[in-house]
Amino acid sequence: MNLKQCYRFYTIVKVLLQYGLDELIPAKPFTRSIRLARRLFFWIRPQHQDQALGIRLRLALQTLGPIWIKFGQMLSTRRDLFSAEMADQLALLQDQVEPFDGEIARREIEQALGGDLSQWFDDFNPQVLASASIAQVHTAKFNANQPEAGQEVVIKVIRPAIRPIIEADIALMYKLARLIPRLSEQGRRLRAEEVVREYEKTLLAELDLCQEMANAVQLRRNFAQSEMLYIPKMYEQFCRQNVIVMERIYGISVSDIEGLKQNGTNMQLLAERGVQVFFTQVFRDSFFHADMHAGNIFVSYQHPENPQYIGIDCGIVGSLNQEDKRYLAENFLAFFNRDYHRVAQLHIDSGWVPADTNVQELEQAFRVVCEPIFAKPLAEISFGQVLLNLFNTARRFQMEVQPQLVLLQKTLLYIEGLGRQLYPQLDLWQTAKPFLQQWLNDQIGVKAMYRNLQEKMPYFRAHFADLPEALYQALQQQSVISQQLHQINQRLQQQAKAEQRQRYCLVLTTLLWLGTLSKIEQLPLWLSLSGFILGGIFALLGLKKQK
């Protein structure tokens, strides 16, 4: 580490100690060393001891800055790693930081687009519309030179020189993460390096706004003409790695419950549509918005009796392959039918746990953890909590962390919390079950087989003409392989016979020599010599065969 990195590392450790986070380390000898180091090197005493550990962790991350705030937000979704109280505190972290100067933003945008803003836009507002740790947004209008003249737009621009800052702090996070497993068994269970790696991947992806634009275009295409979800239009000709331009939208924040009610919004339908949007994205499209917190979701002012969501900030998305979707849907259905044997078997069949896992032991583990959940009415059962319980239990059976499933579980928790905030009587199971059942029927039934055959028919037609030649070549190869196997078999048989003759020769040699030696005093000289010579001949024959 250079001097600057050393100072930053010192600052990070000092803040963590200042908030007494060494309490997270259970190893007593090490804890005593930390307390001594706090006084010798950092000149601080424990502070904020009157506050809960989760609150202190949140305050420490706020003190360390926006990159650590986003890290805390991500950790708040990993309820498999932290207690509910600590995760709830981390969820309170807000990614709101001071904006950088509007003229600097203008300069960054002009440099990215390669010209003065007046070539394309009127009314560029240097006052920031919203600001976060990675980027901020400004408003403008297309000028008369553009096909959509007068259209209000939002310009999003990455903070200048943010990448080196992120990379430096990520490198220090890795150093801290490598220390954690050495401190305790609990530290090893946290898989700290894996968590940092996941965060690094997410954060660096957010630095590429072209990726965000591509995600938004895909989501918009998936929900074209949909009454449930609207994704603002992206203007691809203005897309750069650090700048994107999109349609400006107006809506009510989904967290503004009073505002939604005053607008006459059908709250029950809105809540149910949130669940339907999520399951449609996951199971129909295999492409879901994985950052659906309240700051990224709005509700259109128009048609409050038939409310429509508006989704922005598509930097983080997730996807599931066909097998994962099928196993997930069957897991939910088996769980709500309390068929824990089926749940266990699905985890093994999917490869989420090792193939040699004892299905009865896994079934019993699921039963112990999940059965108490049914003490609640079905309407109060949390899908996200079900997934969390299943994954936590499966980890005891060496289930590997599946990043796409972690994203799914996080998003599902957001959707559930949002739905019940909008309409507390929301019954997620009744809303989701028909969708899951219909999807499974579509995937497994006769119609699904016919559809798969239709989809593959162009491939079959394209390669049908090659089938006779491929069949002839396969038969020729089979004939060659059969001949080679016959030759190998003959050689093995000859070798076996040779080894058998060798053993006989050596046995006869041994018997002749031992017999001659045992009777040498009683036999005539010529007979003794004959026995040794004959044994020698058999020995030579055996050695010859061995060569």
XYZ file of C-alpha atoms in Angstrom:
547
model
C 0.000 0.000 0.000
C 1.173 3.534 -0.735
C 0.996 6.335 1.834
C -2.452 7.486 0.691
C -3.880 3.954 0.951
C -2.293 3.478 4.373
C -3.911 6.668 5.637
C -7.312 5.654 4.239
C -6.976 2.202 5.828
C -6.055 3.866 9.127
C -9.142 6.106 8.846
C -11.452 3.156 8.150
C -10.165 1.135 11.100
C -10.325 4.209 13.343
C -13.991 4.824 12.477
C -14.875 1.164 13.049
C -13.184 1.243 16.458
C -14.667 4.624 17.302
C -18.131 3.070 17.061
C -17.057 0.050 19.096
C -17.491 -2.435 16.253
C -14.733 -4.616 17.701
C -17.639 -6.107 19.673
C -18.349 -8.111 16.532
C -15.103 -10.035 17.183
C -15.728 -12.804 19.728
C -12.100 -13.998 20.061
C -11.107 -12.645 23.481
C -7.293 -12.498 23.109
C -7.681 -10.646 19.826
C -10.267 -8.325 21.351
C -7.840 -7.382 24.112
C -5.228 -6.576 21.460
C -7.754 -4.374 19.656
C -8.538 -2.468 22.857
C -4.840 -1.893 23.450
C -4.303 -0.799 19.829
C -7.248 1.596 20.105
C -5.453 3.510 22.840
C -1.883 3.215 21.521
C -2.426 3.975 17.825
C -5.817 5.639 17.501
C -6.045 7.622 20.767
C -9.764 6.999 21.107
C -12.048 5.499 23.700
C -15.143 3.445 22.908
C -17.993 5.767 21.962
C -21.730 5.393 21.405
C -21.822 2.428 23.805
C -25.350 3.399 24.814
C -26.602 2.531 21.302
C -27.330 -0.905 19.850
C -24.671 -2.580 17.734
C -26.771 -2.328 14.568
C -27.189 1.432 15.022
C -23.444 1.845 15.564
C -22.694 -0.135 12.400
C -25.061 2.084 10.407
C -23.515 5.270 11.817
C -20.002 4.017 11.065
C -20.857 3.288 7.433
C -22.475 6.727 7.104
C -19.281 8.289 8.446
C -17.101 6.369 5.965
C -18.942 7.795 2.972
C -21.186 6.914 0.016
C -19.331 3.795 -1.168
C -19.655 2.267 2.286
C -23.285 3.398 2.515
C -24.065 1.459 -0.673
C -22.153 -1.488 0.778
C -24.361 -1.329 3.871
C -27.478 -1.198 1.696
C -26.373 -4.363 -0.064
C -25.592 -6.053 3.266
C -29.096 -5.201 4.489
C -30.460 -7.651 1.916
C -28.208 -10.488 3.132
C -30.398 -11.550 6.029
C -28.749 -14.937 5.816
C -25.608 -13.301 7.209
C -26.931 -10.811 9.779
C -29.550 -10.674 12.477
C -32.907 -9.130 11.589
C -32.231 -6.138 13.892
C -28.901 -5.383 12.233
C -30.289 -5.853 8.714
C -33.183 -3.483 9.543
C -30.714 -0.822 10.681
C -28.624 -1.193 7.518
C -31.795 -0.859 5.436
C -32.192 2.680 6.854
C -29.030 3.835 5.070
C -29.832 6.435 2.421
C -27.757 6.798 -0.737
C -28.021 10.592 -0.743
C -24.844 12.654 -1.028
C -24.008 16.236 -1.823
C -24.211 16.897 -5.585
C -21.190 18.092 -7.500
C -21.312 21.455 -9.251
C -23.762 21.762 -12.155
C -21.175 23.400 -14.399
C -18.853 20.441 -13.858
C -21.765 18.202 -14.848
C -22.294 20.284 -18.003
C -18.608 19.961 -18.872
C -18.668 16.180 -18.336
C -21.766 15.801 -20.538
C -20.377 17.985 -23.320
C -17.078 16.111 -23.282
C -18.903 12.766 -23.501
C -21.246 13.873 -26.317
C -18.543 15.749 -28.201
C -20.083 19.176 -28.463
C -21.891 22.061 -26.811
C -25.190 21.102 -25.153
C -26.995 23.759 -27.204
C -26.564 21.538 -30.277
C -29.157 19.139 -28.856
C -30.815 20.614 -25.770
C -32.590 23.703 -24.518
C -33.165 24.665 -20.899
C -30.401 22.545 -19.376
C -30.836 23.005 -15.624
C -27.526 23.078 -13.711
C -29.512 22.511 -10.514
C -29.472 18.819 -9.762
C -32.778 16.906 -9.828
C -31.418 14.017 -7.741
C -27.997 13.010 -6.508
C -26.524 9.691 -5.373
C -23.103 8.247 -4.679
C -22.392 7.161 -8.270
C -24.241 9.692 -10.432
C -26.610 12.634 -10.502
C -29.328 13.779 -12.896
C -30.225 17.084 -14.548
C -33.227 18.110 -16.625
C -33.355 19.562 -20.144
C -35.484 19.648 -23.318
C -34.706 18.576 -26.865
C -34.289 21.640 -29.073
C -35.741 22.231 -32.521
C -32.882 20.317 -34.186
C -34.104 17.036 -32.700
C -36.934 14.810 -34.019
C -38.692 14.998 -30.643
C -38.342 18.753 -30.200
C -39.713 19.997 -26.884
C -39.582 16.572 -25.223
C -38.498 16.871 -21.602
C -35.553 14.632 -20.778
C -33.348 13.668 -17.864
C -29.572 13.507 -18.309
C -27.715 11.188 -15.969
C -23.978 11.699 -15.529
C -21.424 9.707 -13.541
C -19.451 11.595 -10.894
C -16.062 12.609 -12.316
C -13.045 10.581 -11.136
C -15.254 8.252 -9.073
C -13.754 4.984 -10.415
C -10.291 5.351 -8.775
C -11.975 6.176 -5.449
C -14.210 3.112 -5.710
C -11.339 0.820 -6.704
C -9.192 2.070 -3.813
C -11.920 1.501 -1.215
C -12.817 -1.896 -2.695
C -9.158 -2.941 -2.391
C -9.229 -1.971 1.301
C -12.518 -3.852 1.765
C -10.777 -6.966 0.462
C -7.968 -6.513 2.989
C -10.475 -6.282 5.835
C -12.450 -9.214 4.415
C -9.356 -11.439 4.469
C -8.914 -10.719 8.177
C -12.458 -11.665 9.182
C -12.218 -15.483 8.727
C -9.167 -15.559 11.016
C -11.100 -14.113 13.921
C -13.770 -16.751 14.561
C -15.878 -19.565 13.172
C -18.685 -17.038 12.687
C -16.253 -14.925 10.662
C -15.610 -17.863 8.337
C -19.335 -18.414 7.868
C -19.784 -14.828 6.666
C -17.715 -15.507 3.518
C -16.574 -11.898 3.614
C -14.440 -12.007 0.461
C -17.364 -13.423 -1.496
C -19.623 -10.630 -0.228
C -17.088 -7.954 -1.235
C -16.660 -9.592 -4.650
C -20.427 -9.495 -5.185
C -20.504 -5.816 -4.180
C -17.563 -4.984 -6.458
C -19.289 -6.586 -9.427
C -22.510 -4.671 -8.753
C -20.786 -1.343 -8.165
C -18.542 -1.492 -11.232
C -21.556 -2.438 -13.363
C -23.284 0.758 -12.191
C -20.359 2.774 -13.580
C -21.294 1.694 -17.121
C -24.416 3.636 -18.054
C -24.554 1.905 -21.444
C -25.351 -1.281 -19.540
C -28.115 0.516 -17.652
C -29.509 1.789 -20.943
C -29.484 -1.729 -22.449
C -31.292 -3.073 -19.382
C -33.930 -0.340 -19.595
C -34.477 -0.964 -23.314
C -35.012 -4.678 -22.637
C -37.449 -4.056 -19.767
C -39.338 -1.481 -21.837
C -39.630 -3.989 -24.695
C -40.861 -6.694 -22.311
C -43.628 -4.433 -20.972
C -44.586 -2.609 -24.157
C -48.329 -1.810 -24.088
C -48.546 -3.114 -20.503
C -51.000 -1.531 -18.076
C -48.879 -2.703 -15.127
C -45.421 -1.170 -15.719
C -43.952 1.668 -17.763
C -40.218 2.108 -18.387
C -39.131 5.556 -19.677
C -37.766 5.713 -23.205
C -33.978 5.766 -23.564
C -32.369 7.860 -26.313
C -29.682 5.471 -27.475
C -27.910 7.964 -29.753
C -26.846 9.881 -26.643
C -25.622 6.863 -24.706
C -22.042 6.981 -23.452
C -20.319 5.056 -20.684
C -20.728 7.993 -18.288
C -23.833 9.718 -19.742
C -27.346 8.610 -20.702
C -30.417 10.584 -21.760
C -33.939 9.353 -21.049
C -37.536 10.538 -21.197
C -38.584 12.552 -18.144
C -41.538 11.071 -16.293
C -43.875 12.457 -13.642
C -45.346 10.270 -10.952
C -46.001 9.782 -7.258
C -43.313 8.029 -5.259
C -44.548 4.591 -4.278
C -43.583 5.373 -0.681
C -45.923 8.414 -0.620
C -48.980 6.537 0.647
C -50.942 9.699 1.445
C -50.218 11.165 -1.975
C -51.392 7.976 -3.667
C -54.613 7.946 -1.659
C -55.282 11.622 -2.380
C -54.888 10.853 -6.087
C -57.630 8.224 -5.753
C -55.334 5.257 -6.439
C -56.807 1.766 -6.221
C -54.389 0.575 -3.514
C -55.394 -3.099 -3.577
C -54.938 -3.369 -7.334
C -51.654 -1.444 -7.113
C -50.296 -3.852 -4.483
C -51.407 -6.928 -6.440
C -49.876 -5.560 -9.625
C -46.538 -5.160 -7.871
C -46.527 -8.911 -7.202
C -47.689 -9.660 -10.748
C -44.974 -7.450 -12.251
C -42.307 -9.245 -10.239
C -43.435 -12.762 -11.137
C -43.914 -11.765 -14.779
C -40.363 -10.449 -14.945
C -38.934 -13.549 -13.276
C -40.930 -16.366 -14.870
C -42.099 -15.000 -18.217
C -39.099 -12.853 -19.149
C -36.219 -14.307 -17.093
C -35.098 -10.690 -16.678
C -36.031 -8.726 -13.574
C -35.330 -5.275 -12.148
C -33.249 -6.090 -9.062
C -33.170 -2.635 -7.462
C -36.872 -2.008 -6.914
C -36.677 0.076 -3.759
C -39.000 3.018 -3.202
C -36.599 5.555 -4.743
C -36.762 3.798 -8.107
C -40.507 3.125 -8.318
C -43.243 5.673 -9.031
C -46.946 5.477 -9.841
C -48.462 7.349 -12.763
C -50.852 10.208 -11.972
C -53.077 9.056 -14.829
C -55.881 6.518 -14.409
C -55.587 6.032 -10.626
C -58.422 3.478 -10.794
C -56.153 1.379 -13.067
C -52.744 2.272 -11.600
C -49.498 1.805 -13.494
C -46.008 1.579 -12.008
C -43.103 3.541 -13.480
C -39.642 2.009 -13.053
C -36.336 3.870 -13.330
C -32.644 3.166 -12.637
C -32.212 -0.222 -14.285
C -28.519 -0.546 -13.458
C -28.990 -3.759 -11.471
C -30.929 -6.599 -13.066
C -31.101 -10.337 -12.502
C -31.965 -13.354 -14.591
C -32.709 -17.034 -14.010
C -32.191 -19.901 -16.414
C -35.068 -22.208 -17.303
C -34.079 -24.885 -14.795
C -33.723 -22.407 -11.908
C -37.174 -20.997 -12.674
C -38.770 -24.429 -12.728
C -37.123 -25.522 -9.491
C -38.032 -22.218 -7.835
C -41.703 -22.448 -8.835
C -41.908 -26.085 -7.726
C -40.179 -25.203 -4.448
C -42.796 -22.565 -3.654
C -45.675 -24.890 -4.503
C -44.160 -27.788 -2.535
C -43.506 -25.522 0.452
C -47.074 -24.229 0.619
C -48.278 -27.830 0.290
C -45.896 -28.651 3.185
C -44.229 -31.328 1.066
C -40.729 -31.025 2.554
C -39.501 -34.237 0.912
C -40.240 -32.657 -2.457
C -38.483 -29.437 -1.401
C -35.388 -31.425 -0.365
C -35.387 -33.484 -3.562
C -35.705 -30.321 -5.675
C -32.661 -28.792 -3.980
C -30.643 -31.893 -4.844
C -31.990 -32.245 -8.398
C -31.267 -28.585 -9.139
C -27.635 -28.904 -8.065
C -28.098 -26.253 -5.372
C -26.749 -28.778 -2.837
C -24.313 -31.675 -3.542
C -25.759 -34.764 -5.221
C -24.681 -37.017 -2.330
C -26.743 -35.045 0.225
C -28.941 -37.278 2.401
C -32.458 -36.384 1.264
C -34.073 -37.526 4.535
C -31.763 -35.344 6.638
C -32.364 -32.350 4.373
C -36.121 -32.955 4.481
C -36.091 -33.008 8.281
C -34.001 -29.822 8.431
C -36.509 -28.036 6.179
C -39.400 -29.337 8.271
C -37.891 -28.053 11.540
C -37.219 -24.582 10.116
C -40.319 -24.095 7.953
C -43.143 -25.786 9.844
C -43.395 -23.007 12.501
C -44.070 -20.527 9.684
C -47.488 -22.124 9.158
C -48.557 -20.965 12.618
C -49.405 -17.729 10.763
C -52.299 -17.366 8.335
C -51.196 -17.957 4.724
C -51.848 -14.298 3.910
C -49.148 -13.251 6.398
C -46.428 -15.634 5.196
C -43.507 -13.882 3.512
C -42.216 -15.362 0.250
C -38.871 -13.676 0.854
C -38.645 -15.149 4.348
C -39.528 -18.586 2.964
C -36.680 -18.347 0.452
C -34.346 -17.089 3.168
C -35.217 -20.003 5.464
C -34.755 -22.519 2.666
C -31.395 -21.082 1.608
C -30.103 -20.746 5.175
C -30.981 -24.380 5.849
C -29.468 -25.540 2.560
C -26.207 -23.738 3.370
C -25.729 -26.146 6.278
C -25.647 -28.830 3.575
C -22.920 -27.013 1.565
C -25.239 -25.048 -0.705
C -23.114 -22.629 -2.723
C -24.191 -18.981 -2.822
C -26.119 -18.393 -6.053
C -25.817 -14.664 -6.938
C -28.967 -14.713 -9.074
C -30.968 -16.248 -6.230
C -29.621 -13.691 -3.741
C -30.771 -10.902 -6.092
C -34.134 -12.606 -6.451
C -34.626 -12.970 -2.709
C -33.625 -9.322 -2.125
C -36.060 -8.089 -4.782
C -38.826 -10.309 -3.447
C -38.391 -8.812 0.030
C -38.665 -5.313 -1.489
C -41.822 -6.241 -3.385
C -43.454 -7.862 -0.363
C -42.670 -4.938 1.903
C -43.935 -2.519 -0.713
C -47.125 -4.498 -1.362
C -48.069 -4.755 2.310
C -47.239 -1.096 2.861
C -49.656 -0.187 0.065
C -52.349 -2.676 1.085
C -51.810 -4.438 4.446
C -54.403 -7.136 3.633
C -52.454 -8.258 0.538
C -52.425 -12.075 0.265
C -49.242 -12.802 -1.651
C -49.877 -16.516 -1.906
C -53.352 -16.126 -3.427
C -51.956 -13.545 -5.852
C -48.926 -15.615 -6.859
C -50.211 -19.214 -6.758
C -52.331 -19.092 -9.958
C -49.416 -17.480 -11.783
C -46.922 -20.132 -10.611
C -49.309 -23.010 -11.307
C -50.132 -21.742 -14.783
C -46.463 -21.189 -15.574
C -45.571 -24.741 -14.512
C -48.434 -26.167 -16.568
C -47.210 -24.191 -19.573
C -43.672 -25.528 -19.116
C -44.398 -29.193 -18.413
C -47.651 -30.001 -20.228
C -48.312 -31.382 -23.723
C -48.601 -27.857 -25.133
C -45.102 -27.096 -23.830
C -43.718 -30.202 -25.563
C -45.410 -29.211 -28.818
C -44.127 -25.622 -28.496
C -40.555 -26.817 -27.872
C -40.797 -29.048 -30.939
C -42.023 -26.105 -33.011
C -39.173 -23.913 -31.758
C -36.580 -26.534 -32.703
C -38.153 -27.426 -36.068
C -36.117 -24.821 -38.062
C -32.942 -26.374 -36.666
C -34.138 -29.876 -37.587
C -35.044 -28.740 -41.119
C -31.689 -27.018 -41.609
C -29.758 -30.139 -40.618
C -32.052 -32.823 -42.038
C -30.148 -32.972 -45.360
C -26.942 -33.708 -43.450
C -28.519 -36.605 -41.557
C -27.694 -39.478 -44.030
C -24.034 -38.454 -44.276
C -23.791 -38.007 -40.492
C -25.396 -41.439 -39.996
C -22.981 -43.048 -42.515
C -19.987 -41.426 -40.770
C -21.270 -42.589 -37.392
C -21.608 -46.168 -38.687
C -18.117 -46.017 -40.211
C -16.684 -44.747 -36.947
C -18.574 -47.481 -35.091
C -17.049 -50.105 -37.421
C -13.539 -48.733 -36.885
C -14.061 -48.619 -33.123
C -15.370 -52.217 -33.155
C -12.274 -53.398 -35.059
C -9.986 -51.556 -32.667
C -11.803 -53.034 -29.671
C -11.515 -56.540 -31.213
C -7.764 -56.081 -31.709
C -7.347 -54.792 -28.167
C -9.357 -57.744 -26.847
C -7.164 -60.207 -28.787
C -3.993 -58.628 -27.423
C -5.382 -58.755 -23.895
C -6.272 -62.438 -24.296
C -2.790 -63.234 -25.649
C -1.218 -61.296 -22.796
C -3.380 -63.167 -20.257
C -2.332 -66.546 -21.724
C 1.329 -65.511 -21.687
C 1.085 -64.423 -18.061
C -0.642 -67.707 -17.177
C 2.168 -69.739 -18.841
C 4.711 -67.589 -17.034
C 3.093 -68.344 -13.685
C 3.048 -72.102 -14.465
C 6.748 -72.050 -15.431
C 7.736 -70.197 -12.285
C 5.641 -72.532 -10.097
C 7.259 -75.609 -11.739
C 10.724 -74.083 -11.315
C 10.035 -73.450 -7.632
C 8.682 -76.962 -7.064
C 11.599 -78.645 -8.892
C 14.255 -76.656 -7.057
C 12.644 -77.012 -3.631
C 12.001 -80.751 -4.205
C 15.560 -81.333 -5.362
C 17.020 -79.389 -2.413
C 14.885 -81.296 0.105
C 16.080 -84.711 -1.213
C 19.562 -83.789 -2.477
C 21.360 -86.114 -0.052
C 19.191 -89.098 -1.000
C 19.219 -88.635 -4.809
C 21.996 -89.656 -7.230
C 24.084 -86.755 -8.493
C 22.806 -87.020 -12.055
C 19.171 -86.842 -10.898
C 19.816 -83.799 -8.665
C 21.561 -82.013 -11.537
C 18.668 -82.906 -13.852
C 16.185 -81.356 -11.408
C 18.179 -78.090 -11.202
C 18.676 -77.961 -14.988
C 14.998 -78.648 -15.729
C 13.963 -75.995 -13.189
C 16.363 -73.554 -14.848
C 14.826 -74.282 -18.250
C 11.315 -73.537 -16.914
C 12.673 -70.344 -15.289
C 14.175 -69.201 -18.608
C 10.908 -69.956 -20.387
C 9.043 -67.905 -17.779
C 11.451 -64.978 -18.125
C 11.260 -65.161 -21.886
C 7.478 -64.902 -21.762
C 7.773 -61.959 -19.383
C 9.836 -60.028 -21.928
